[in-house]
Short mmCIF file of C-alpha atoms in Angstrom, two decimals:
data_model
loop_
_atom_site.label_atom_id
_atom_site.label_comp_id
_atom_site.label_asym_id
_atom_site.label_seq_id
_atom_site.Cartn_x
_atom_site.Cartn_y
_atom_site.Cartn_z
CA MET A 1 1.52 18.05 11.05
CA PRO A 2 -2.15 16.99 10.97
CA ALA A 3 -3.87 16.21 14.24
CA SER A 4 -4.64 12.74 12.93
CA PHE A 5 -1.25 11.39 14.03
CA GLU A 6 1.94 12.02 15.92
CA MET A 7 5.44 10.75 15.23
CA ILE A 8 6.88 8.45 17.88
CA ASN A 9 10.30 6.91 17.24
CA GLU A 10 9.94 7.90 13.57
CA VAL A 11 6.70 5.90 13.22
CA PRO A 12 3.35 7.69 12.74
CA HIS A 13 0.77 6.83 15.41
CA TYR A 14 -2.73 7.50 14.08
CA ASN A 15 -5.79 8.39 16.16
CA LEU A 16 -9.46 7.61 15.60
CA TYR A 17 -11.79 10.23 14.10
CA ILE A 18 -15.06 10.41 16.06
CA GLY A 19 -17.59 13.23 16.05
CA GLY A 20 -15.19 15.66 14.39
CA GLN A 21 -12.37 14.99 16.87
CA TRP A 22 -9.11 13.07 16.59
CA THR A 23 -8.94 10.87 19.67
CA ARG A 24 -7.38 7.79 21.16
CA SER A 25 -9.50 4.81 22.08
CA SER A 26 -10.63 4.47 25.68
CA ARG A 27 -8.40 1.40 26.01
CA ASN A 28 -5.53 3.14 24.19
CA ASP A 29 -5.16 0.01 22.05
CA SER A 30 -3.25 0.18 18.79
CA THR A 31 -2.32 -2.20 16.01
CA GLU A 32 0.44 -2.29 13.43
CA SER A 33 -0.10 -1.50 9.77
CA MET A 34 2.60 -3.20 7.71
CA ASN A 35 4.07 -2.36 4.32
CA PRO A 36 3.36 -5.48 2.19
CA ALA A 37 6.21 -4.68 -0.21
CA THR A 38 8.92 -4.58 2.45
CA GLY A 39 7.41 -6.28 5.49
CA GLU A 40 8.34 -3.19 7.53
CA LEU A 41 6.19 -1.31 10.01
CA PHE A 42 4.33 1.49 8.26
CA ALA A 43 2.23 2.94 11.08
CA ARG A 44 0.50 2.23 14.38
CA VAL A 45 -3.22 2.86 14.49
CA GLN A 46 -5.57 3.26 17.44
CA GLN A 47 -8.28 0.59 17.62
CA ALA A 48 -11.92 1.35 18.24
CA GLY A 49 -14.13 -0.95 20.29
CA ALA A 50 -17.78 -1.03 21.30
CA ALA A 51 -17.55 2.26 23.24
CA GLU A 52 -16.04 4.19 20.34
CA THR A 53 -18.49 2.68 17.87
CA GLU A 54 -21.42 3.78 20.04
CA LYS A 55 -19.99 7.32 20.21
CA ALA A 56 -19.64 7.41 16.45
CA ILE A 57 -23.25 6.27 15.95
CA THR A 58 -24.51 8.83 18.44
CA ALA A 59 -22.57 11.63 16.75
CA ALA A 60 -23.94 10.73 13.32
CA HIS A 61 -27.49 10.34 14.57
CA THR A 62 -27.38 13.67 16.41
CA SER A 63 -26.07 15.65 13.45
CA TYR A 64 -27.65 14.28 10.28
CA LYS A 65 -31.00 16.14 10.50
CA ALA A 66 -29.33 19.55 10.68
CA TRP A 67 -27.08 18.52 7.79
CA PHE A 68 -30.06 17.53 5.62
CA ALA A 69 -31.77 20.84 6.46
CA THR A 70 -28.68 22.82 5.40
CA PRO A 71 -29.17 24.60 2.05
CA ILE A 72 -27.87 22.61 -0.88
CA SER A 73 -25.48 25.37 -1.87
CA ALA A 74 -23.75 25.15 1.52
CA ARG A 75 -23.53 21.35 1.44
CA GLU A 76 -22.32 21.43 -2.15
CA SER A 77 -19.57 23.91 -1.28
CA ILE A 78 -18.14 21.48 1.28
CA PHE A 79 -17.87 18.76 -1.35
CA LEU A 80 -16.15 21.13 -3.77
CA LYS A 81 -13.84 22.28 -0.96
CA ALA A 82 -13.09 18.61 -0.24
CA ALA A 83 -11.99 18.24 -3.87
CA ASP A 84 -9.56 21.14 -3.35
CA VAL A 85 -8.25 19.56 -0.15
CA LEU A 86 -7.85 16.26 -1.96
CA ALA A 87 -5.81 17.98 -4.66
CA ALA A 88 -3.47 19.39 -2.02
CA LYS A 89 -3.13 16.02 -0.33
CA ALA A 90 -3.02 13.90 -3.50
CA GLN A 91 0.66 12.96 -3.29
CA ASP A 92 0.44 12.15 0.42
CA ILE A 93 -2.55 9.85 -0.15
CA THR A 94 -0.88 8.26 -3.17
CA ASP A 95 2.19 7.52 -1.05
CA VAL A 96 0.00 5.96 1.66
CA LEU A 97 -1.74 3.72 -0.90
CA ILE A 98 1.61 2.51 -2.21
CA ALA A 99 3.08 1.88 1.25
CA GLU A 100 0.02 0.44 2.99
CA SER A 101 -1.83 -1.50 0.27
CA GLY A 102 1.02 -2.41 -2.09
CA SER A 103 -0.60 -0.45 -4.92
CA VAL A 104 1.74 0.31 -7.80
CA ALA A 105 2.16 4.01 -8.53
CA GLY A 106 -0.25 4.11 -11.47
CA LYS A 107 -3.03 2.32 -9.61
CA ALA A 108 -2.63 4.55 -6.55
CA GLY A 109 -2.79 7.65 -8.73
CA PHE A 110 -5.92 6.31 -10.42
CA GLU A 111 -7.69 5.89 -7.07
CA VAL A 112 -7.00 9.46 -6.04
CA GLY A 113 -7.96 10.84 -9.45
CA TYR A 114 -11.23 8.89 -9.44
CA CYS A 115 -12.22 10.54 -6.18
CA PHE A 116 -12.08 14.03 -7.70
CA ASP A 117 -14.85 12.99 -10.10
CA LEU A 118 -16.63 11.21 -7.27
CA LEU A 119 -16.81 14.34 -5.11
CA ARG A 120 -18.11 16.41 -8.02
CA THR A 121 -20.63 13.72 -8.93
CA ALA A 122 -21.92 13.64 -5.35
CA ALA A 123 -22.22 17.43 -5.31
CA ALA A 124 -24.23 17.31 -8.52
CA GLU A 125 -26.52 14.59 -7.19
CA MET A 126 -27.67 16.89 -4.39
CA ARG A 127 -29.24 19.15 -7.03
CA ARG A 128 -30.99 16.37 -8.91
CA SER A 129 -34.77 16.32 -8.47
CA PRO A 130 -35.38 13.35 -6.18
CA GLY A 131 -39.13 12.86 -6.63
CA GLU A 132 -42.05 12.91 -9.04
CA THR A 133 -45.69 13.99 -9.18
CA MET A 134 -48.52 11.63 -10.06
CA PRO A 135 -52.25 11.86 -10.75
CA LEU A 136 -54.59 10.18 -8.26
CA THR A 137 -58.15 8.87 -8.44
CA ALA A 138 -59.90 11.17 -5.94
CA PRO A 139 -61.15 14.44 -7.47
CA GLY A 140 -58.89 17.38 -6.71
CA GLN A 141 -56.11 15.22 -5.33
CA PHE A 142 -52.56 14.79 -6.54
CA GLY A 143 -49.54 13.06 -5.12
CA PHE A 144 -45.81 13.44 -5.12
CA THR A 145 -42.79 11.61 -3.77
CA ILE A 146 -39.76 12.86 -1.90
CA ARG A 147 -36.56 11.19 -0.76
CA GLN A 148 -35.31 11.62 2.78
CA PRO A 149 -32.13 10.36 4.44
CA LEU A 150 -32.16 7.07 6.29
CA GLY A 151 -30.22 8.56 9.21
CA VAL A 152 -27.04 6.67 10.09
CA ILE A 153 -25.28 4.49 7.55
CA ALA A 154 -22.27 2.31 8.36
CA GLY A 155 -19.72 1.35 5.73
CA ILE A 156 -17.25 -1.53 5.77
CA ALA A 157 -14.47 -1.03 3.25
CA PRO A 158 -12.00 -3.48 1.63
CA PHE A 159 -8.22 -3.41 1.29
CA ASN A 160 -7.83 -3.64 -2.48
CA ALA A 161 -9.06 -0.13 -3.43
CA PRO A 162 -9.30 1.23 0.10
CA PHE A 163 -9.47 4.93 -0.71
CA LEU A 164 -11.76 4.80 -3.75
CA LEU A 165 -14.26 2.27 -2.44
CA ALA A 166 -14.52 3.79 1.03
CA MET A 167 -14.78 7.31 -0.38
CA LYS A 168 -17.60 6.20 -2.70
CA LYS A 169 -19.64 5.02 0.27
CA VAL A 170 -18.89 8.10 2.38
CA VAL A 171 -19.60 10.80 -0.18
CA MET A 172 -22.82 9.34 -1.55
CA ALA A 173 -24.22 8.76 1.94
CA LEU A 174 -23.39 12.34 2.94
CA ALA A 175 -24.81 13.68 -0.33
CA ALA A 176 -28.07 11.89 0.47
CA GLY A 177 -28.22 13.69 3.83
CA ASN A 178 -27.08 10.86 6.11
CA GLY A 179 -24.45 10.60 8.82
CA PHE A 180 -21.78 7.98 8.23
CA VAL A 181 -19.59 5.62 10.25
CA LEU A 182 -16.70 4.09 8.32
CA LYS A 183 -14.85 0.98 9.36
CA PRO A 184 -11.81 0.67 7.06
CA SER A 185 -10.11 -2.62 6.36
CA GLU A 186 -7.88 -3.88 9.14
CA LEU A 187 -5.13 -4.15 6.51
CA THR A 188 -5.43 -0.52 5.31
CA PRO A 189 -6.63 1.62 8.26
CA VAL A 190 -4.50 4.68 7.53
CA THR A 191 -6.03 5.03 4.08
CA GLY A 192 -9.48 5.25 5.64
CA LEU A 193 -8.31 7.90 8.08
CA LYS A 194 -7.10 10.00 5.14
CA ILE A 195 -10.74 10.36 4.11
CA ALA A 196 -11.46 11.85 7.53
CA GLU A 197 -8.56 14.27 7.06
CA VAL A 198 -10.00 15.44 3.74
CA PHE A 199 -13.49 16.14 5.09
CA ASP A 200 -12.23 17.58 8.36
CA GLU A 201 -10.12 20.14 6.50
CA ALA A 202 -13.00 20.82 4.10
CA GLY A 203 -15.20 21.91 7.02
CA LEU A 204 -17.71 19.08 7.21
CA PRO A 205 -19.88 19.71 10.30
CA PRO A 206 -18.64 17.67 13.27
CA GLY A 207 -20.38 14.38 13.93
CA LEU A 208 -21.45 13.55 10.39
CA LEU A 209 -18.44 11.36 9.69
CA SER A 210 -16.48 9.05 11.96
CA VAL A 211 -13.69 6.69 10.89
CA ILE A 212 -13.08 3.89 13.37
CA PRO A 213 -10.45 1.27 12.54
CA GLY A 214 -10.70 -1.75 14.79
CA PRO A 215 -11.58 -5.43 15.15
CA ALA A 216 -14.39 -6.42 12.80
CA ALA A 217 -16.24 -8.63 15.29
CA GLU A 218 -16.50 -6.03 18.06
CA ILE A 219 -17.34 -3.08 15.81
CA GLY A 220 -19.73 -5.12 13.69
CA LYS A 221 -21.63 -6.45 16.69
CA THR A 222 -22.24 -2.91 17.92
CA LEU A 223 -23.27 -1.62 14.50
CA PHE A 224 -25.78 -4.41 13.92
CA ALA A 225 -27.27 -4.20 17.40
CA ASP A 226 -27.95 -0.45 17.29
CA PRO A 227 -31.35 0.43 15.76
CA ARG A 228 -30.10 3.90 14.85
CA VAL A 229 -27.92 2.33 12.16
CA ARG A 230 -30.37 2.02 9.30
CA MET A 231 -28.08 0.62 6.61
CA ILE A 232 -24.85 -1.32 6.13
CA THR A 233 -22.89 -0.89 2.91
CA PHE A 234 -20.16 -3.48 2.42
CA THR A 235 -17.42 -4.37 -0.04
CA GLY A 236 -15.45 -7.55 0.56
CA SER A 237 -15.56 -11.31 0.35
CA THR A 238 -18.70 -13.25 -0.49
CA GLY A 239 -18.52 -15.26 2.73
CA THR A 240 -18.43 -12.16 4.91
CA GLY A 241 -21.08 -10.45 2.83
CA ARG A 242 -23.52 -13.32 3.22
CA HIS A 243 -22.99 -13.24 6.98
CA LEU A 244 -23.61 -9.49 7.08
CA ALA A 245 -26.82 -9.89 5.07
CA VAL A 246 -28.16 -12.34 7.63
CA GLU A 247 -27.26 -10.06 10.53
CA ALA A 248 -28.78 -7.01 8.83
CA ALA A 249 -32.02 -8.90 8.14
CA LYS A 250 -32.46 -9.65 11.84
CA THR A 251 -33.16 -5.97 12.53
CA LEU A 252 -34.45 -5.09 9.04
CA LYS A 253 -31.49 -2.87 8.21
CA ARG A 254 -30.96 -2.07 4.58
CA PHE A 255 -27.76 -3.32 3.01
CA THR A 256 -25.77 -3.22 -0.18
CA LEU A 257 -23.13 -5.85 -0.86
CA GLU A 258 -20.34 -5.74 -3.40
CA MET A 259 -18.55 -9.07 -3.17
CA GLY A 260 -16.41 -11.53 -5.10
CA GLY A 261 -16.26 -12.43 -8.75
CA LYS A 262 -15.05 -14.93 -11.31
CA SER A 263 -15.57 -12.58 -14.20
CA PRO A 264 -15.44 -13.94 -17.77
CA LEU A 265 -13.89 -12.21 -20.76
CA ILE A 266 -15.16 -13.71 -24.04
CA VAL A 267 -12.92 -13.34 -27.09
CA LEU A 268 -14.57 -14.41 -30.35
CA GLY A 269 -12.74 -15.62 -33.43
CA ASP A 270 -13.05 -12.36 -35.39
CA ALA A 271 -11.35 -10.29 -32.68
CA ASP A 272 -8.06 -8.46 -33.15
CA VAL A 273 -5.81 -10.81 -31.19
CA ASP A 274 -3.27 -8.18 -30.17
CA TYR A 275 -5.99 -5.87 -28.87
CA ALA A 276 -7.69 -8.73 -27.03
CA VAL A 277 -4.41 -9.69 -25.38
CA LYS A 278 -3.81 -6.14 -24.17
CA ALA A 279 -7.33 -5.84 -22.81
CA ALA A 280 -7.18 -9.23 -21.08
CA ALA A 281 -3.76 -8.51 -19.56
CA PHE A 282 -4.95 -5.25 -18.02
CA GLY A 283 -8.13 -6.92 -16.83
CA ILE A 284 -6.32 -9.56 -14.78
CA PHE A 285 -2.99 -8.03 -13.81
CA PHE A 286 -4.25 -4.62 -12.63
CA HIS A 287 -3.40 -4.42 -8.92
CA GLN A 288 -1.96 -7.94 -8.95
CA GLY A 289 -5.39 -9.39 -9.77
CA GLN A 290 -6.73 -8.31 -6.37
CA VAL A 291 -9.81 -6.85 -8.05
CA CYS A 292 -13.28 -8.32 -7.69
CA MET A 293 -14.07 -7.70 -11.36
CA ALA A 294 -10.77 -9.06 -12.76
CA ASN A 295 -11.17 -11.27 -15.85
CA SER A 296 -9.88 -14.42 -14.19
CA ARG A 297 -11.55 -16.57 -16.87
CA ILE A 298 -10.82 -15.86 -20.54
CA LEU A 299 -12.98 -17.81 -22.98
CA VAL A 300 -11.45 -17.82 -26.47
CA GLU A 301 -13.00 -19.18 -29.65
CA GLU A 302 -11.12 -22.05 -31.32
CA PRO A 303 -9.79 -20.31 -34.48
CA ILE A 304 -7.62 -17.89 -32.47
CA PHE A 305 -7.12 -19.88 -29.27
CA ASP A 306 -3.51 -20.97 -29.87
CA ALA A 307 -2.39 -17.56 -31.11
CA PHE A 308 -4.07 -15.82 -28.18
CA CYS A 309 -2.49 -18.16 -25.62
CA GLU A 310 0.98 -17.71 -27.05
CA ARG A 311 0.83 -13.93 -27.21
CA PHE A 312 -0.89 -13.56 -23.85
CA ALA A 313 1.69 -15.71 -22.08
CA ALA A 314 4.46 -13.65 -23.67
CA VAL A 315 2.93 -10.41 -22.37
CA ALA A 316 2.38 -11.89 -18.91
CA GLY A 317 5.97 -13.07 -18.74
CA SER A 318 7.26 -9.63 -19.67
CA LEU A 319 5.56 -7.72 -16.87
CA LYS A 320 7.85 -6.25 -14.24
CA VAL A 321 7.38 -7.57 -10.71
CA GLY A 322 8.80 -5.59 -7.81
CA ASP A 323 8.86 -2.33 -5.88
CA PRO A 324 5.45 -0.63 -6.27
CA ARG A 325 7.14 2.77 -6.02
CA ASP A 326 8.97 2.10 -9.31
CA PRO A 327 6.83 3.59 -12.13
CA ASP A 328 7.78 0.65 -14.39
CA THR A 329 6.44 -1.95 -11.96
CA VAL A 330 3.19 -3.62 -13.04
CA ILE A 331 2.95 -6.37 -10.42
CA GLY A 332 3.39 -5.30 -6.82
CA PRO A 333 2.98 -7.36 -3.66
CA LEU A 334 -0.13 -9.19 -2.56
CA ILE A 335 -1.63 -7.67 0.57
CA ARG A 336 -1.41 -11.06 2.34
CA GLY A 337 1.46 -13.48 1.90
CA THR A 338 -0.90 -16.34 2.77
CA GLN A 339 -2.69 -15.80 -0.54
CA CYS A 340 0.31 -17.32 -2.35
CA ALA A 341 -0.60 -20.72 -0.92
CA VAL A 342 -4.20 -20.33 -2.09
CA ILE A 343 -3.04 -19.59 -5.64
CA ASP A 344 -0.56 -22.48 -5.54
CA GLY A 345 -3.40 -24.81 -4.61
CA HIS A 346 -5.50 -23.66 -7.55
CA VAL A 347 -2.63 -24.00 -10.00
CA GLU A 348 -1.54 -27.42 -8.76
CA ASP A 349 -5.10 -28.76 -8.93
CA ALA A 350 -5.55 -27.47 -12.48
CA VAL A 351 -2.25 -28.90 -13.74
CA ALA A 352 -2.98 -32.25 -12.11
CA LYS A 353 -6.28 -32.36 -14.02
CA GLY A 354 -4.76 -31.55 -17.40
CA ALA A 355 -4.32 -27.79 -17.62
CA ARG A 356 -1.13 -26.41 -19.16
CA LEU A 357 0.97 -23.97 -17.14
CA MET A 358 2.20 -21.40 -19.66
CA CYS A 359 4.08 -19.11 -17.29
CA GLY A 360 4.39 -18.11 -13.64
CA ALA A 361 3.39 -20.13 -10.60
CA THR A 362 6.36 -18.79 -8.68
CA HIS A 363 6.40 -16.49 -5.69
CA LYS A 364 8.75 -14.88 -3.20
CA ASP A 365 7.70 -13.20 0.03
CA GLN A 366 4.37 -11.51 -0.88
CA TYR A 367 5.09 -11.30 -4.60
CA TYR A 368 3.39 -13.73 -6.99
CA TRP A 369 4.52 -13.75 -10.62
CA PRO A 370 1.92 -13.40 -13.42
CA THR A 371 0.52 -16.88 -14.04
CA VAL A 372 -1.33 -18.20 -17.07
CA LEU A 373 -3.10 -21.54 -17.40
CA SER A 374 -4.58 -22.82 -20.65
CA GLY A 375 -6.95 -25.70 -21.21
CA VAL A 376 -8.84 -25.05 -17.97
CA THR A 377 -12.09 -27.00 -17.62
CA PRO A 378 -15.07 -26.79 -15.23
CA ASP A 379 -13.85 -29.76 -13.16
CA MET A 380 -10.91 -27.68 -11.90
CA ARG A 381 -11.12 -25.59 -8.72
CA ILE A 382 -9.71 -22.51 -10.43
CA PHE A 383 -12.66 -22.44 -12.83
CA HIS A 384 -15.02 -21.74 -9.92
CA GLU A 385 -12.96 -20.36 -7.01
CA GLU A 386 -11.64 -16.82 -6.76
CA SER A 387 -7.83 -16.75 -6.65
CA PHE A 388 -7.57 -13.00 -6.00
CA GLY A 389 -4.11 -12.81 -7.46
CA PRO A 390 -2.30 -12.39 -10.80
CA VAL A 391 -3.48 -15.68 -12.29
CA THR A 392 -5.95 -16.36 -15.09
CA SER A 393 -7.43 -19.32 -16.94
CA ILE A 394 -7.74 -19.47 -20.73
CA ILE A 395 -10.59 -21.70 -21.85
CA LYS A 396 -11.23 -22.91 -25.41
CA VAL A 397 -14.79 -22.65 -26.75
CA LYS A 398 -16.18 -23.73 -30.12
CA ASP A 399 -18.59 -20.78 -30.55
CA HIS A 400 -20.29 -17.89 -28.79
CA GLU A 401 -23.08 -20.12 -27.50
CA GLU A 402 -20.65 -22.38 -25.64
CA ALA A 403 -18.85 -19.28 -24.40
CA LEU A 404 -22.09 -17.99 -22.91
CA GLU A 405 -22.86 -21.32 -21.27
CA LEU A 406 -19.43 -21.56 -19.64
CA ALA A 407 -19.38 -17.88 -18.71
CA ASN A 408 -22.59 -18.35 -16.75
CA ALA A 409 -21.45 -21.61 -15.13
CA THR A 410 -20.46 -19.88 -11.90
CA ASP A 411 -22.02 -18.77 -8.63
CA TYR A 412 -20.65 -15.28 -9.26
CA GLY A 413 -22.01 -12.53 -11.50
CA LEU A 414 -20.17 -9.24 -11.12
CA SER A 415 -18.57 -8.08 -14.36
CA SER A 416 -18.01 -9.51 -17.84
CA GLY A 417 -16.51 -8.54 -21.17
CA VAL A 418 -16.88 -9.44 -24.83
CA ILE A 419 -14.40 -8.70 -27.61
CA THR A 420 -15.76 -9.13 -31.13
CA ASN A 421 -16.58 -7.15 -34.28
CA ASP A 422 -19.87 -9.03 -34.70
CA MET A 423 -22.30 -6.71 -32.96
CA GLN A 424 -25.22 -9.12 -33.24
CA LYS A 425 -23.30 -11.71 -31.24
CA ALA A 426 -22.05 -9.00 -28.90
CA LEU A 427 -25.59 -7.93 -28.09
CA ASP A 428 -26.79 -11.52 -27.74
CA LEU A 429 -24.01 -12.11 -25.21
CA ALA A 430 -24.67 -8.81 -23.42
CA PHE A 431 -28.30 -9.76 -22.87
CA GLY A 432 -27.48 -13.37 -21.96
CA LEU A 433 -24.58 -12.91 -19.56
CA GLU A 434 -25.57 -13.32 -15.91
CA ALA A 435 -23.64 -10.34 -14.61
CA GLY A 436 -24.38 -6.91 -13.23
CA MET A 437 -22.07 -5.31 -15.81
CA VAL A 438 -21.14 -6.16 -19.40
CA HIS A 439 -18.38 -4.34 -21.30
CA LEU A 440 -18.32 -4.78 -25.07
CA ASN A 441 -14.93 -4.63 -26.78
CA ASP A 442 -13.27 -4.03 -23.43
CA CYS A 443 -11.98 -5.98 -20.46
CA THR A 444 -14.00 -6.57 -17.30
CA VAL A 445 -12.36 -3.87 -15.17
CA SER A 446 -14.26 -0.59 -15.38
CA ASP A 447 -15.91 1.83 -12.95
CA GLU A 448 -17.07 5.45 -12.92
CA PRO A 449 -18.64 7.50 -10.13
CA HIS A 450 -22.09 7.84 -11.74
CA VAL A 451 -22.76 4.31 -13.03
CA PRO A 452 -24.75 1.49 -11.35
CA PHE A 453 -21.85 -0.60 -10.08
CA GLY A 454 -22.76 -4.01 -8.68
CA GLY A 455 -23.39 -7.67 -9.38
CA VAL A 456 -25.85 -10.53 -9.23
CA LYS A 457 -25.82 -14.00 -7.66
CA ASN A 458 -22.98 -14.33 -5.11
CA SER A 459 -21.33 -11.15 -6.36
CA GLY A 460 -23.62 -8.68 -4.76
CA TYR A 461 -26.87 -7.05 -3.82
CA GLY A 462 -27.82 -3.48 -4.68
CA ARG A 463 -25.91 -0.88 -6.67
CA GLU A 464 -23.39 1.87 -5.91
CA GLY A 465 -22.73 5.08 -7.80
CA GLY A 466 -24.47 8.35 -8.62
CA ARG A 467 -28.25 8.39 -8.38
CA PHE A 468 -28.25 4.65 -7.76
CA SER A 469 -26.48 5.19 -4.43
CA MET A 470 -28.88 8.03 -3.66
CA GLU A 471 -31.82 5.68 -4.15
CA GLU A 472 -30.28 2.98 -1.95
CA MET A 473 -29.38 5.46 0.79
CA THR A 474 -32.69 7.32 1.08
CA GLU A 475 -36.25 6.55 2.11
CA LEU A 476 -38.94 7.13 -0.50
CA LYS A 477 -42.02 8.90 0.89
CA TRP A 478 -45.39 9.35 -0.84
CA ILE A 479 -47.32 12.53 -0.03
CA THR A 480 -50.82 13.48 -1.21
CA MET A 481 -52.37 16.93 -1.47
CA GLN A 482 -56.13 17.58 -1.62
CA ARG A 483 -57.26 20.69 -3.52
CA GLY A 484 -60.56 21.62 -1.93
CA GLN A 485 -62.56 19.28 0.23
CA ARG A 486 -62.72 15.61 -0.56
CA ALA A 487 -66.11 13.91 -0.62
CA PHE A 488 -66.19 11.00 1.83
CA PRO A 489 -68.80 8.20 1.70
CA ILE A 490 -69.76 8.56 5.38
#
């Protein structure tokens, strides 16, 4: 049994991970992590406060310089060992994702599989040349740049892809030579602690990583107040992200924000309708629509609008809703039952203003059935507001120019997609879409460990992934070298 928890009355009680040690909080406070599919108690988790957060910061700050000075081969070997540990723990972590976040089996398996590539990508990034040389004006002088770690980075992770998105922050920060403090979502704390288990068993030097579940306000206040924390990396809601940006600016901390979306999928009249339907269905119903890049707006050109709506609604209505452990289940539970009321409000407003409900709009407990609205217009709340559930809007457009105008008529700008065989129009749309990512002949849901993942407008600030994370998480330093003696004017 790992030291991360102990079984009490058949319920696992998880500890905090601080400075390489599994420990209870000084107040011995714990909270309940619930299974959203059953409503049953999944685990009890110790809660960090200001004292534990300060210890985690101190541990990271004390250890990161020695870590950065460690030969690359030794650091790289820990990442590769972590991949081996992850392989051994893959089923355990998959089971936790299903039970704690309501992930269906396929989605949970995808998260774990992604992290194998992520660990190898991070290991490779440590060997990438981080600087460049440059000629200078003074005779005999040249310059070069190097990248050095910021020091301590704090990460705040979301509930929807809690293992993948937290792991991405952790591994890239460590690869860049930093220490890291992770605050997992209050809804999925055990998943975050599984990351600590992986690195602890892989032999990561103590202190570099701490995982501290706990109340956001108390932990956040301590993180923002401490000057040793040089950067905050956040994934979550736009409202929270904007607040964090303001707090980080007060002490000139760096930050990256990956926030909400109202991502458009444009389907032009020459598209293969069956293919477009499959792509759109995956893009909105993956993980019950609780994905920031989900194509919650589908803009379809007039000639195929009716056929697309009919076929899409048929696919949506056929998807199995239920137990996320069942491999045939496509739609599992929402993480919060209160989200059902939010979706109901969006649907009711749209129907009252003339939209057609083609299927869905029913829910039970924390399950919301796949819901499709057609004829959605910009005067409806659902056109602009993020539902974060298995509901999408199909919008008729007369041509690709109107599609572009409506696609950009949002405060968000995370992901987007275009399905067409006309590559001239596809490229015009790719250049014109106000989004951090554009996927041609694909849906809006896509991510890989080495790509620049992120958005514009209210969807984000900065980029995550591969060398782009390394740039965000390091300080660029310019160094000059004088060959011989420089001639000075005085």
